[in-house]
Short mmCIF file of C-alpha atoms in Angstrom, two decimals:
data_model
loop_
_atom_site.label_atom_id
_atom_site.label_comp_id
_atom_site.label_asym_id
_atom_site.label_seq_id
_atom_site.Cartn_x
_atom_site.Cartn_y
_atom_site.Cartn_z
CA MET H 1 0.02 0.01 0.03
CA ALA H 2 2.84 2.25 0.83
CA LYS H 3 4.29 1.77 -2.89
CA HIS H 4 1.09 3.41 -4.14
CA TYR H 5 2.52 6.94 -3.76
CA SER H 6 5.97 7.72 -4.87
CA SER H 7 8.05 8.77 -1.94
CA PHE H 8 9.20 11.68 -4.03
CA GLU H 9 5.73 13.33 -3.67
CA ARG H 10 5.60 12.95 -0.02
CA GLY H 11 8.55 15.14 0.66
CA ASN H 12 9.48 13.22 3.92
CA TRP H 13 12.79 11.78 2.48
CA ARG H 14 14.16 15.19 1.85
CA TRP H 15 13.24 16.19 5.44
CA PHE H 16 14.81 13.12 6.85
CA LEU H 17 17.98 13.41 4.90
CA GLN H 18 18.31 17.01 5.79
CA ARG H 19 18.45 15.90 9.48
CA ILE H 20 20.90 13.01 8.82
CA THR H 21 23.22 15.22 6.73
CA ALA H 22 22.87 17.94 9.54
CA ILE H 23 24.15 15.55 12.15
CA PHE H 24 27.04 14.60 10.03
CA LEU H 25 27.86 18.10 9.08
CA ILE H 26 27.91 19.34 12.63
CA GLY H 27 30.98 17.03 13.27
CA ALA H 28 32.49 17.54 9.79
CA LEU H 29 32.29 21.30 9.71
CA ALA H 30 33.69 21.62 13.29
CA PHE H 31 36.60 19.31 12.35
CA HIS H 32 37.24 21.34 9.21
CA PHE H 33 37.42 24.64 10.94
CA VAL H 34 39.61 23.30 13.71
CA THR H 35 41.90 21.61 11.26
CA LEU H 36 42.34 24.56 8.95
CA HIS H 37 42.34 27.47 11.41
CA PHE H 38 43.60 26.15 14.72
CA ILE H 39 45.80 23.13 13.93
CA ASN H 40 47.06 24.44 10.60
CA HIS H 41 46.82 28.17 10.18
CA ALA H 42 44.92 29.43 7.25
CA ALA H 43 47.71 31.96 6.43
CA GLU H 44 50.20 29.15 5.89
CA ILE H 45 48.16 27.11 3.47
CA SER H 46 50.26 25.70 0.58
CA PHE H 47 49.61 23.10 -2.06
CA ALA H 48 52.08 20.84 -0.55
CA GLY H 49 50.24 21.09 2.74
CA SER H 50 46.81 20.41 1.33
CA GLN H 51 48.21 17.61 -0.79
CA ALA H 52 49.70 15.94 2.27
CA ARG H 53 46.35 16.02 4.11
CA MET H 54 44.35 14.91 1.09
CA SER H 55 46.69 11.96 0.34
CA GLU H 56 45.57 10.22 3.46
CA ILE H 57 42.57 8.04 2.58
CA GLY H 58 40.59 8.74 5.74
CA TYR H 59 40.72 12.53 5.42
CA PHE H 60 40.09 12.30 1.62
CA SER H 61 36.96 10.28 2.08
CA LEU H 62 35.80 12.42 4.91
CA MET H 63 36.31 15.51 2.71
CA VAL H 64 34.35 13.92 -0.22
CA THR H 65 31.44 12.91 2.08
CA PHE H 66 31.55 16.38 3.54
CA LEU H 67 31.24 17.86 0.01
CA VAL H 68 28.28 15.73 -0.83
CA ALA H 69 26.48 16.14 2.43
CA GLY H 70 26.96 19.82 2.48
CA ALA H 71 25.90 20.26 -1.10
CA PHE H 72 22.63 18.32 -0.44
CA HIS H 73 21.90 20.02 2.88
CA GLY H 74 22.53 23.59 1.47
CA VAL H 75 20.68 23.23 -1.74
CA ASN H 76 17.68 21.40 -0.11
CA GLY H 77 17.57 24.19 2.51
CA VAL H 78 17.43 26.79 -0.25
CA TYR H 79 14.77 24.86 -2.13
CA ASN H 80 12.62 24.52 1.05
CA GLY H 81 13.00 28.23 1.97
CA LEU H 82 11.70 29.10 -1.59
CA VAL H 83 8.73 26.74 -1.35
CA ASN H 84 7.91 28.17 2.14
CA ALA H 85 7.84 31.61 0.46
CA GLY H 86 5.18 30.41 -2.04
CA LEU H 87 7.10 28.89 -5.04
CA ASP H 88 4.76 26.60 -6.75
CA GLY H 89 3.64 25.00 -9.96
CA ARG H 90 5.79 25.38 -13.12
CA GLN H 91 8.18 27.80 -11.46
CA LYS H 92 8.80 25.30 -8.76
CA GLN H 93 9.65 22.55 -11.21
CA ILE H 94 12.02 24.81 -13.11
CA VAL H 95 13.81 26.07 -10.02
CA GLY H 96 13.98 22.60 -8.78
CA GLY H 97 15.68 21.51 -11.93
CA ILE H 98 18.11 24.38 -11.81
CA LEU H 99 19.06 23.49 -8.29
CA ILE H 100 19.58 19.84 -8.99
CA VAL H 101 21.90 20.83 -11.91
CA ALA H 102 23.77 23.29 -9.75
CA THR H 103 24.27 20.64 -6.98
CA LEU H 104 25.67 18.19 -9.56
CA LEU H 105 28.06 20.76 -10.97
CA LEU H 106 29.20 21.70 -7.46
CA ILE H 107 29.85 18.12 -6.50
CA GLY H 108 31.41 17.45 -9.86
CA GLN H 109 33.91 20.27 -9.60
CA GLY H 110 34.49 19.59 -5.98
CA LEU H 111 35.46 16.03 -6.89
CA ARG H 112 37.82 17.28 -9.53
CA VAL H 113 39.38 19.55 -6.99
CA ALA H 114 39.76 16.58 -4.49
CA VAL H 115 41.43 14.47 -7.07
CA ALA H 116 43.77 17.24 -8.08
CA MET H 117 44.92 17.55 -4.44
CA THR H 118 45.46 13.91 -3.77
CA THR H 119 48.34 11.62 -4.61
CA LEU H 120 46.00 8.69 -4.10
CA PHE H 121 44.66 8.48 -7.62
CA MET Q 1 -62.28 71.32 6.38
CA SER Q 2 -59.79 74.02 5.85
CA THR Q 3 -58.44 73.55 9.34
CA GLN Q 4 -58.03 69.81 8.55
CA LEU Q 5 -56.08 70.52 5.54
CA GLU Q 6 -53.88 72.81 7.45
CA GLN Q 7 -53.48 70.31 10.11
CA GLU Q 8 -52.48 67.63 7.54
CA THR Q 9 -49.77 69.70 5.93
CA GLU Q 10 -48.53 70.74 9.37
CA VAL Q 11 -48.30 66.97 10.15
CA GLU Q 12 -46.47 66.34 6.93
CA GLU Q 13 -43.84 68.90 7.54
CA GLU Q 14 -43.26 67.94 11.20
CA PRO Q 15 -42.05 64.30 10.86
CA THR Q 16 -38.94 65.29 8.71
CA GLU Q 17 -38.06 68.08 11.18
CA SER Q 18 -38.70 66.26 14.36
CA ARG Q 19 -36.61 63.28 13.00
CA GLU Q 20 -33.65 65.40 12.72
CA SER Q 21 -34.14 67.07 15.95
CA VAL Q 22 -34.86 63.69 17.48
CA ALA Q 23 -31.58 62.50 16.13
CA GLN Q 24 -29.72 65.50 17.50
CA ARG Q 25 -31.43 65.11 20.89
CA LEU Q 26 -30.47 61.49 20.98
CA SER Q 27 -26.86 62.06 19.95
CA GLU Q 28 -26.51 64.82 22.59
CA LYS Q 29 -28.09 62.43 25.26
CA ARG Q 30 -25.70 59.74 24.16
CA ARG Q 31 -22.72 62.04 24.32
CA GLN Q 32 -23.83 63.07 27.80
CA GLN Q 33 -24.01 59.55 28.81
CA ILE Q 34 -20.73 58.61 27.51
CA GLN Q 35 -19.15 61.62 29.37
CA GLU Q 36 -20.97 60.49 32.50
CA ASP Q 37 -19.56 56.93 32.03
CA LEU Q 38 -16.02 58.32 31.42
CA ASP Q 39 -16.20 60.62 34.51
CA SER Q 40 -17.50 57.96 36.80
CA ALA Q 41 -15.03 55.29 35.84
CA GLU Q 42 -11.76 54.85 37.61
CA LYS Q 43 -9.90 55.44 34.39
CA THR Q 44 -10.47 55.69 30.70
CA ILE Q 45 -8.72 53.73 27.94
CA GLN Q 46 -8.20 54.69 24.43
CA LEU Q 47 -8.87 52.19 21.74
CA LYS Q 48 -7.43 52.43 18.22
CA VAL Q 49 -9.51 50.30 15.95
CA PHE Q 50 -8.89 49.38 12.25
CA ARG Q 51 -11.62 50.56 10.11
CA TYR Q 52 -12.25 49.57 6.49
CA ASP Q 53 -15.46 49.14 4.38
CA PRO Q 54 -15.14 48.67 0.61
CA GLU Q 55 -18.78 49.66 0.19
CA ILE Q 56 -18.60 53.05 1.94
CA GLU Q 57 -16.80 55.87 0.26
CA GLY Q 58 -15.27 57.19 3.35
CA LYS Q 59 -13.85 53.97 4.44
CA MET Q 60 -12.32 52.52 1.29
CA GLU Q 61 -8.93 53.51 2.57
CA PRO Q 62 -8.16 51.65 5.82
CA ARG Q 63 -7.75 53.91 8.86
CA PHE Q 64 -7.74 53.79 12.64
CA ASP Q 65 -10.52 55.23 14.66
CA SER Q 66 -10.07 56.29 18.33
CA PHE Q 67 -12.58 55.41 21.02
CA GLN Q 68 -12.34 56.48 24.62
CA VAL Q 69 -13.97 53.84 26.81
CA PRO Q 70 -14.50 53.90 30.55
CA PHE Q 71 -12.64 51.16 32.28
CA HIS Q 72 -13.81 48.77 35.02
CA LYS Q 73 -11.88 45.99 36.64
CA GLY Q 74 -12.08 42.72 34.76
CA MET Q 75 -12.98 44.50 31.40
CA THR Q 76 -12.03 42.57 28.23
CA VAL Q 77 -11.09 43.74 24.89
CA LEU Q 78 -14.45 42.42 23.66
CA ASP Q 79 -16.26 44.46 26.36
CA ALA Q 80 -14.46 47.59 25.15
CA LEU Q 81 -15.29 46.89 21.48
CA ILE Q 82 -18.97 46.38 22.39
CA TYR Q 83 -19.07 49.63 24.29
CA ALA Q 84 -17.56 51.47 21.39
CA ARG Q 85 -20.01 49.92 18.98
CA ASP Q 86 -23.02 50.51 21.15
CA LYS Q 87 -22.26 54.01 22.30
CA TYR Q 88 -20.00 55.50 19.67
CA ASP Q 89 -20.42 53.93 16.27
CA SER Q 90 -22.94 51.10 15.59
CA SER Q 91 -21.25 50.44 12.15
CA LEU Q 92 -18.19 49.04 13.97
CA THR Q 93 -18.20 45.43 12.74
CA PHE Q 94 -16.53 42.47 14.48
CA ARG Q 95 -17.36 38.84 15.17
CA HIS Q 96 -18.21 37.64 18.60
CA SER Q 97 -20.48 35.09 20.27
CA CYS Q 98 -19.95 33.18 23.49
CA ARG Q 99 -17.63 35.70 25.21
CA GLN Q 100 -16.13 32.85 27.13
CA ALA Q 101 -13.31 31.61 24.75
CA VAL Q 102 -15.09 28.52 23.38
CA CYS Q 103 -16.63 29.56 20.21
CA GLY Q 104 -13.46 31.05 18.55
CA SER Q 105 -15.22 33.91 16.85
CA ASP Q 106 -13.36 36.90 18.18
CA ALA Q 107 -9.69 36.21 17.40
CA LEU Q 108 -8.13 39.71 16.82
CA PHE Q 109 -4.69 41.19 16.50
CA VAL Q 110 -4.32 43.16 19.77
CA ASN Q 111 -1.18 45.26 20.28
CA GLY Q 112 0.69 43.13 17.86
CA GLN Q 113 -0.38 39.71 18.93
CA GLN Q 114 -3.07 37.40 17.96
CA ARG Q 115 -5.49 37.06 20.96
CA LEU Q 116 -9.06 36.22 21.68
CA GLY Q 117 -11.02 39.50 22.40
CA CYS Q 118 -13.15 37.95 25.12
CA LYS Q 119 -10.13 36.39 26.89
CA THR Q 120 -7.77 39.44 26.93
CA GLN Q 121 -7.99 41.72 29.91
CA LEU Q 122 -7.74 45.35 29.05
CA GLY Q 123 -5.77 46.08 32.25
CA ASP Q 124 -3.04 43.70 31.02
CA LEU Q 125 -2.41 45.75 27.91
CA GLU Q 126 -0.34 48.90 27.08
CA HIS Q 127 -2.33 51.94 26.18
CA PRO Q 128 -3.53 52.91 23.68
CA VAL Q 129 -4.82 49.60 22.63
CA ARG Q 130 -4.51 48.80 19.03
CA ILE Q 131 -7.05 46.45 17.72
CA GLU Q 132 -6.63 45.14 14.18
CA PRO Q 133 -8.03 42.11 12.19
CA LEU Q 134 -6.00 38.99 11.98
CA PRO Q 135 -2.97 39.38 9.73
CA HIS Q 136 -2.33 37.42 6.51
CA GLN Q 137 -6.11 37.17 5.87
CA ASP Q 138 -8.17 39.28 3.54
CA VAL Q 139 -10.10 41.81 5.46
CA VAL Q 140 -13.91 41.93 4.64
CA LYS Q 141 -14.92 44.84 6.79
CA ASP Q 142 -13.39 46.49 9.90
CA LEU Q 143 -12.24 43.60 12.15
CA VAL Q 144 -13.94 40.72 10.17
CA VAL Q 145 -11.54 38.56 8.03
CA ASP Q 146 -12.35 35.95 5.42
CA MET Q 147 -12.03 32.55 7.13
CA GLU Q 148 -12.85 30.55 4.06
CA HIS Q 149 -9.24 29.56 3.44
CA PHE Q 150 -8.87 28.48 7.13
CA TYR Q 151 -11.95 26.30 6.98
CA ASP Q 152 -10.81 24.78 3.55
CA GLN Q 153 -7.51 23.61 5.28
CA MET Q 154 -9.37 22.33 8.33
CA HIS Q 155 -11.74 20.27 6.16
CA ALA Q 156 -8.98 18.94 4.03
CA VAL Q 157 -7.78 16.70 6.88
CA GLU Q 158 -11.11 15.01 7.41
CA PRO Q 159 -11.64 16.45 10.97
CA TYR Q 160 -14.25 13.86 12.14
CA PHE Q 161 -14.10 10.65 14.07
CA ASP Q 162 -14.22 7.83 11.59
CA PRO Q 163 -13.17 4.42 13.00
CA ASP Q 164 -12.13 1.59 10.75
CA GLU Q 165 -14.51 -0.88 12.22
CA LEU Q 166 -17.33 -0.78 14.79
CA PRO Q 167 -17.20 -3.08 17.88
CA GLU Q 168 -18.92 -6.47 17.73
CA GLY Q 169 -22.03 -6.02 19.88
CA GLU Q 170 -24.66 -3.53 19.02
CA LEU Q 171 -24.38 -1.57 22.25
CA GLU Q 172 -20.68 -2.03 22.80
CA GLU Q 173 -18.71 1.04 23.59
CA GLN Q 174 -15.42 1.95 21.62
CA ARG Q 175 -12.90 1.78 24.41
CA GLN Q 176 -10.04 4.20 24.98
CA THR Q 177 -7.40 3.94 27.64
CA PRO Q 178 -6.90 6.87 29.90
CA GLU Q 179 -3.25 7.11 28.61
CA ASN Q 180 -4.45 7.47 25.10
CA ARG Q 181 -7.03 10.10 26.11
CA GLU Q 182 -4.24 11.99 27.91
CA LYS Q 183 -2.20 11.94 24.77
CA VAL Q 184 -4.85 13.57 22.59
CA LYS Q 185 -6.39 15.70 25.28
CA LEU Q 186 -4.79 18.89 24.50
CA SER Q 187 -5.31 18.53 20.84
CA THR Q 188 -9.12 18.25 21.27
CA ARG Q 189 -9.40 21.82 22.67
CA CYS Q 190 -9.09 23.64 19.25
CA ILE Q 191 -11.93 26.19 18.79
CA TRP Q 192 -11.13 26.94 15.16
CA CYS Q 193 -10.27 30.56 15.94
CA GLY Q 194 -7.58 30.95 13.32
CA ALA Q 195 -5.07 32.69 15.53
CA CYS Q 196 -2.40 30.06 14.87
CA MET Q 197 -2.69 30.06 11.12
CA SER Q 198 -2.54 33.84 11.14
CA SER Q 199 0.76 33.82 13.20
CA CYS Q 200 2.56 31.39 10.86
CA ASN Q 201 4.93 32.94 8.29
CA ILE Q 202 4.86 29.76 6.30
CA ALA Q 203 1.11 29.96 6.09
CA ALA Q 204 1.44 33.49 4.98
CA GLY Q 205 3.91 32.61 2.28
CA ASP Q 206 2.74 29.26 1.05
CA ASN Q 207 -0.97 29.23 0.35
CA LYS Q 208 -1.18 25.55 0.17
CA TYR Q 209 0.26 24.93 3.62
CA LEU Q 210 -2.25 23.00 5.77
CA GLY Q 211 -1.52 25.07 8.81
CA PRO Q 212 -1.02 24.32 12.46
CA ALA Q 213 -4.78 24.06 13.25
CA ALA Q 214 -5.48 21.47 10.56
CA ILE Q 215 -2.41 19.45 11.32
CA ASN Q 216 -3.36 19.48 15.09
CA LYS Q 217 -6.71 18.21 14.14
CA ALA Q 218 -5.19 15.45 12.05
CA TYR Q 219 -2.96 14.57 15.14
CA ARG Q 220 -6.03 14.42 17.30
CA PHE Q 221 -7.64 11.75 15.28
CA ALA Q 222 -4.47 9.87 13.98
CA MET Q 223 -3.31 9.34 17.53
CA ASP Q 224 -6.73 8.23 18.76
CA GLU Q 225 -6.38 4.48 19.17
CA ARG Q 226 -10.19 3.88 18.55
CA GLU Q 227 -9.71 4.61 14.87
CA GLY Q 228 -7.38 1.73 13.79
CA THR Q 229 -4.25 1.46 11.87
CA ASP Q 230 -5.67 1.65 8.49
CA ARG Q 231 -7.44 4.82 9.15
CA LYS Q 232 -4.34 6.25 10.74
CA LYS Q 233 -2.30 5.47 7.79
CA GLU Q 234 -4.82 7.17 5.47
CA ARG Q 235 -4.79 10.30 7.70
CA LEU Q 236 -1.00 10.37 7.74
CA ARG Q 237 -1.04 10.25 3.98
CA ILE Q 238 -2.87 13.50 3.92
CA VAL Q 239 -0.59 15.41 6.11
CA GLU Q 240 2.63 13.96 4.73
CA GLN Q 241 2.09 15.61 1.35
CA GLU Q 242 4.62 18.28 0.45
CA HIS Q 243 2.44 21.17 1.80
CA GLY Q 244 1.54 19.26 4.94
CA VAL Q 245 3.72 18.72 7.99
CA TRP Q 246 7.06 19.20 6.14
CA ARG Q 247 6.49 22.98 5.69
CA CYS Q 248 6.50 23.60 9.43
CA GLN Q 249 9.84 25.34 10.29
CA THR Q 250 9.22 25.21 14.09
CA GLN Q 251 8.76 28.89 14.34
CA PHE Q 252 6.73 28.28 17.50
CA SER Q 253 4.46 31.43 16.83
CA CYS Q 254 1.32 29.16 16.73
CA THR Q 255 2.06 27.54 20.19
CA GLU Q 256 2.72 31.15 21.56
CA VAL Q 257 -0.63 32.53 20.40
CA CYS Q 258 -3.06 29.59 20.73
CA PRO Q 259 -5.66 30.81 23.27
CA LYS Q 260 -6.31 27.20 24.32
CA ASP Q 261 -2.64 26.46 25.10
CA ILE Q 262 -2.31 23.68 22.68
CA PRO Q 263 1.30 22.71 22.03
CA LEU Q 264 0.76 22.87 18.28
CA THR Q 265 4.40 22.66 17.24
CA GLU Q 266 4.90 19.53 19.36
CA HIS Q 267 1.92 17.82 17.64
CA ILE Q 268 3.29 18.73 14.28
CA GLN Q 269 6.69 17.34 15.12
CA ALA Q 270 5.02 14.20 16.43
CA LEU Q 271 3.24 13.59 13.13
CA LYS Q 272 6.50 14.21 11.20
CA ARG Q 273 8.11 11.43 13.30
CA GLU Q 274 5.20 9.13 12.79
CA SER Q 275 5.45 9.61 9.15
CA ILE Q 276 9.15 8.77 8.94
CA LYS Q 277 8.72 5.82 11.23
CA ASN Q 278 5.91 4.46 9.02
CA ASN Q 279 7.82 4.87 5.76
CA LEU Q 280 11.16 3.63 6.92
CA LYS Q 281 9.54 0.14 7.41
CA PHE Q 282 9.08 -0.31 3.62
CA TRP Q 283 12.52 0.46 2.62
CA MET U 1 -18.44 39.28 0.35
CA ALA U 2 -17.98 41.75 -2.36
CA GLN U 3 -14.47 42.94 -2.10
CA SER U 4 -11.71 42.47 0.44
CA TYR U 5 -8.58 44.20 1.38
CA ASP U 6 -5.44 42.13 1.07
CA ARG U 7 -2.85 43.30 3.44
CA GLY U 8 -0.34 40.85 2.06
CA ALA U 9 2.35 38.86 3.81
CA VAL U 10 4.96 41.57 3.93
CA GLU U 11 3.57 43.31 7.02
CA SER U 12 5.05 40.58 9.16
CA PHE U 13 8.55 41.91 8.81
CA GLY U 14 7.45 45.38 9.72
CA ARG U 15 6.56 44.13 13.12
CA TRP U 16 10.02 42.78 13.94
CA ARG U 17 9.91 44.27 17.37
CA GLU U 18 7.18 42.01 18.30
CA PHE U 19 9.03 38.87 17.19
CA GLN U 20 9.42 36.03 19.69
CA ALA U 21 12.49 33.88 19.99
CA GLY U 22 11.27 31.07 17.75
CA MET U 23 10.68 33.60 14.90
CA TRP U 24 14.13 35.13 15.31
CA ALA U 25 15.60 31.65 15.33
CA TRP U 26 13.88 30.70 12.05
CA ILE U 27 14.89 33.94 10.34
CA LEU U 28 18.59 33.75 11.46
CA HIS U 29 18.80 30.05 10.62
CA LYS U 30 17.56 30.88 7.12
CA LEU U 31 19.93 33.79 6.67
CA THR U 32 22.96 31.96 7.94
CA GLY U 33 21.96 29.03 5.72
CA TRP U 34 21.93 31.13 2.53
CA ILE U 35 25.31 32.75 3.43
CA LEU U 36 26.78 29.33 4.01
CA VAL U 37 25.53 27.94 0.71
CA GLY U 38 26.77 30.98 -1.13
CA TYR U 39 30.13 30.47 0.63
CA LEU U 40 30.31 26.85 -0.35
CA PHE U 41 29.96 27.60 -4.04
CA THR U 42 32.67 30.34 -3.68
CA HIS U 43 34.92 28.12 -1.67
CA ILE U 44 34.96 25.32 -4.38
CA ALA U 45 35.67 27.95 -7.00
CA VAL U 46 38.56 29.36 -5.11
CA LEU U 47 40.00 25.89 -4.44
CA SER U 48 39.73 25.16 -8.10
CA THR U 49 43.00 26.79 -8.50
CA ALA U 50 44.37 23.54 -7.28
CA VAL U 51 43.35 21.84 -10.46
CA GLY U 52 46.29 21.60 -12.93
CA VAL U 53 48.95 22.82 -10.59
CA ASP U 54 52.59 22.59 -11.71
CA PRO U 55 54.41 20.30 -9.38
CA GLY U 56 57.69 22.20 -9.83
CA ALA U 57 56.04 25.54 -8.81
CA ALA U 58 54.34 23.76 -5.95
CA ALA U 59 57.61 22.76 -4.42
CA THR U 60 58.60 26.43 -3.94
CA GLU U 61 55.11 27.65 -3.09
CA MET U 62 54.81 29.53 -6.31
CA ASP U 63 51.81 27.71 -7.71
CA THR U 64 48.49 29.31 -8.43
CA TYR U 65 46.70 27.59 -5.56
CA THR U 66 49.26 28.62 -2.86
CA GLN U 67 49.67 32.03 -4.23
CA THR U 68 45.83 32.63 -4.42
CA LEU U 69 45.16 31.44 -0.89
CA GLN U 70 48.06 32.97 0.82
CA GLY U 71 47.29 36.20 -1.12
CA LEU U 72 43.76 36.20 0.12
CA GLU U 73 44.69 35.43 3.65
CA GLY U 74 47.11 38.42 3.56
CA LEU U 75 44.22 40.74 3.19
CA LEU U 76 42.73 42.16 6.48
CA ILE U 77 39.26 42.29 5.02
CA VAL U 78 39.44 38.53 4.26
CA ARG U 79 40.42 37.99 7.83
CA PHE U 80 37.34 39.82 9.00
CA LEU U 81 35.21 37.95 6.52
CA GLU U 82 36.54 34.63 7.92
CA ILE U 83 35.47 35.76 11.44
CA GLY U 84 32.01 36.50 9.96
CA LEU U 85 31.91 33.16 8.49
CA LEU U 86 32.84 31.58 11.80
CA THR U 87 30.00 33.37 13.42
CA VAL U 88 27.50 32.39 10.87
CA ALA U 89 28.66 28.78 10.81
CA VAL U 90 28.65 28.32 14.65
CA PHE U 91 25.24 29.95 15.00
CA HIS U 92 23.80 27.69 12.29
CA ILE U 93 25.41 24.53 13.94
CA LEU U 94 24.23 25.52 17.49
CA ASN U 95 20.65 26.44 16.44
CA GLY U 96 20.72 23.41 14.15
CA ILE U 97 21.30 21.22 17.27
CA ARG U 98 18.35 22.95 18.94
CA LEU U 99 16.17 22.17 15.97
CA LEU U 100 17.34 18.55 15.99
CA PHE U 101 16.20 18.31 19.65
CA VAL U 102 12.81 20.02 18.64
CA ASP U 103 12.42 17.46 15.92
CA LEU U 104 12.84 14.77 18.43
CA GLY U 105 10.31 16.30 20.72
CA LEU U 106 12.74 16.96 23.47
CA GLY U 107 13.07 20.17 25.41
CA LEU U 108 10.25 21.94 23.60
CA ASP U 109 9.19 23.72 26.88
CA VAL U 110 12.68 25.48 26.90
CA GLN U 111 12.84 26.23 23.17
CA ASP U 112 13.27 30.00 23.64
CA ALA U 113 15.77 29.63 26.29
CA SER U 114 17.76 27.29 24.12
CA PHE U 115 17.78 29.85 21.26
CA TYR U 116 19.19 32.59 23.53
CA ALA U 117 21.78 30.02 24.68
CA SER U 118 22.94 29.38 21.13
CA LEU U 119 23.24 33.14 20.51
CA ILE U 120 25.44 33.50 23.68
CA LEU U 121 27.52 30.53 22.87
CA THR U 122 28.14 31.70 19.33
CA ALA U 123 29.27 35.05 20.65
CA LEU U 124 31.56 33.36 23.19
CA ILE U 125 33.07 30.94 20.56
CA THR U 126 33.55 33.87 18.12
CA LEU U 127 35.29 36.09 20.70
CA SER U 128 37.62 33.33 21.91
CA SER U 129 38.63 32.63 18.32
CA LEU U 130 39.52 36.17 17.41
CA PRO U 131 43.22 35.88 18.39
CA THR U 132 43.79 32.93 16.23
CA PHE U 133 41.92 34.28 13.25
CA LEU U 134 43.57 37.64 13.28
CA GLY U 135 46.99 36.18 14.28
CA GLY U 136 49.68 36.87 11.71
CA ALA U 137 47.86 39.76 10.20
CA LEU U 138 48.10 42.16 13.03
#
């Protein structure tokens, strides 16, 4: 009976994922800030330094997950804010499409950057 | 005969004249009485009331009218409005009925917050007291707003008791545990006043949003154990549409303004959790 | 009902003085959210200077990436923007934690107090991080 309606219509999986990514992002963002401002100083960032960090598989995978989670959480938040303000109908579909494309581009470019910084691949 | 004719014409002239002088006499009398009331009261309070009437030339542009009312201890905003209407301006229009906070007719925007007129003590408010119609709804006249949209949202959640199956015996009751009753108790108190919906920014922005009152009603029935699991699933399906529970951003304004102290946000959150729990099972 | 007067949704924001904690929390969470999304796109754009870096240049810190980032970090305005970013991110995280509790149905009766607590904590964390963030530039 539940397969009756596509879960896409119901809007609950996006709400749920927003919370799941939120929990992950709390830790990831805090870690990122501490690593890059307190442990390493932002003023001393160099390609060599970044490369050293990103060549460690644990850190690399954390950063990639961080990128994907952050992209989803942020763009989903923007989408919800717009729907709350009354975005509806055809406009909503168009904006939704644009946002999905923007997210994919962001993640794509982010992955390119990550690969450029690592010696793993 | 001639005297009769004379008398007749005299009689014809008199009514128009005396009607005007009657009116003048009455308004003077009324003014005197108002002055007596004001003088004998311990203090007077100024009301600033929103006026608007699309059918009267002078009132097509909204404005605020001031009324000075005599204050007595225990006076409510509704009492003050009735005084203003009865003594000053009988065209002042507002909804009211029970005057004891059960009918939900007199939800107003008083000094910047949604309140029930009959439940708000004048003595608790800062003066002058600003009285406006509920925000985010179309104003029909003076303090009366169009409640149709609110009723549409309420009806959309099927706000009536509708069990899956009836008990076996003909005279058998439908049992409910005291714990279950406790769970839905607060949600049964809704008087359909519309204060909550008018305080919600999402309801203001998104016209399709069901609104706190409707979702609370859905909660009241979905959580009632007498209705059965199938009925509950159907009810949840209505509120878990995109413009249902998910639009709530936990602004808490609805909970703040509810005159019946219903924890609306809490109930909406509970339905969100119910929906997730139900849907996770099928993954 | 012949005609009616639509006062619109905009009048809410004119009443900002009457806003309660929950309303402020929602507005600030949205605002900080938009800022963070905007920053995320900008951040990836800036980091893109790492693509196609010449290893030789990298060894002497003369590559595009290092030069861009160190150059930016050298600007005082950028340091202040970073502090702003910290404030925005910390508030969004702390209020986000508050919202997660609300979603779980915990602590709803202290929801306004928890908003004020997140504001205060945000201020404390920002202030205590000032020396680190401005260090090296002053």
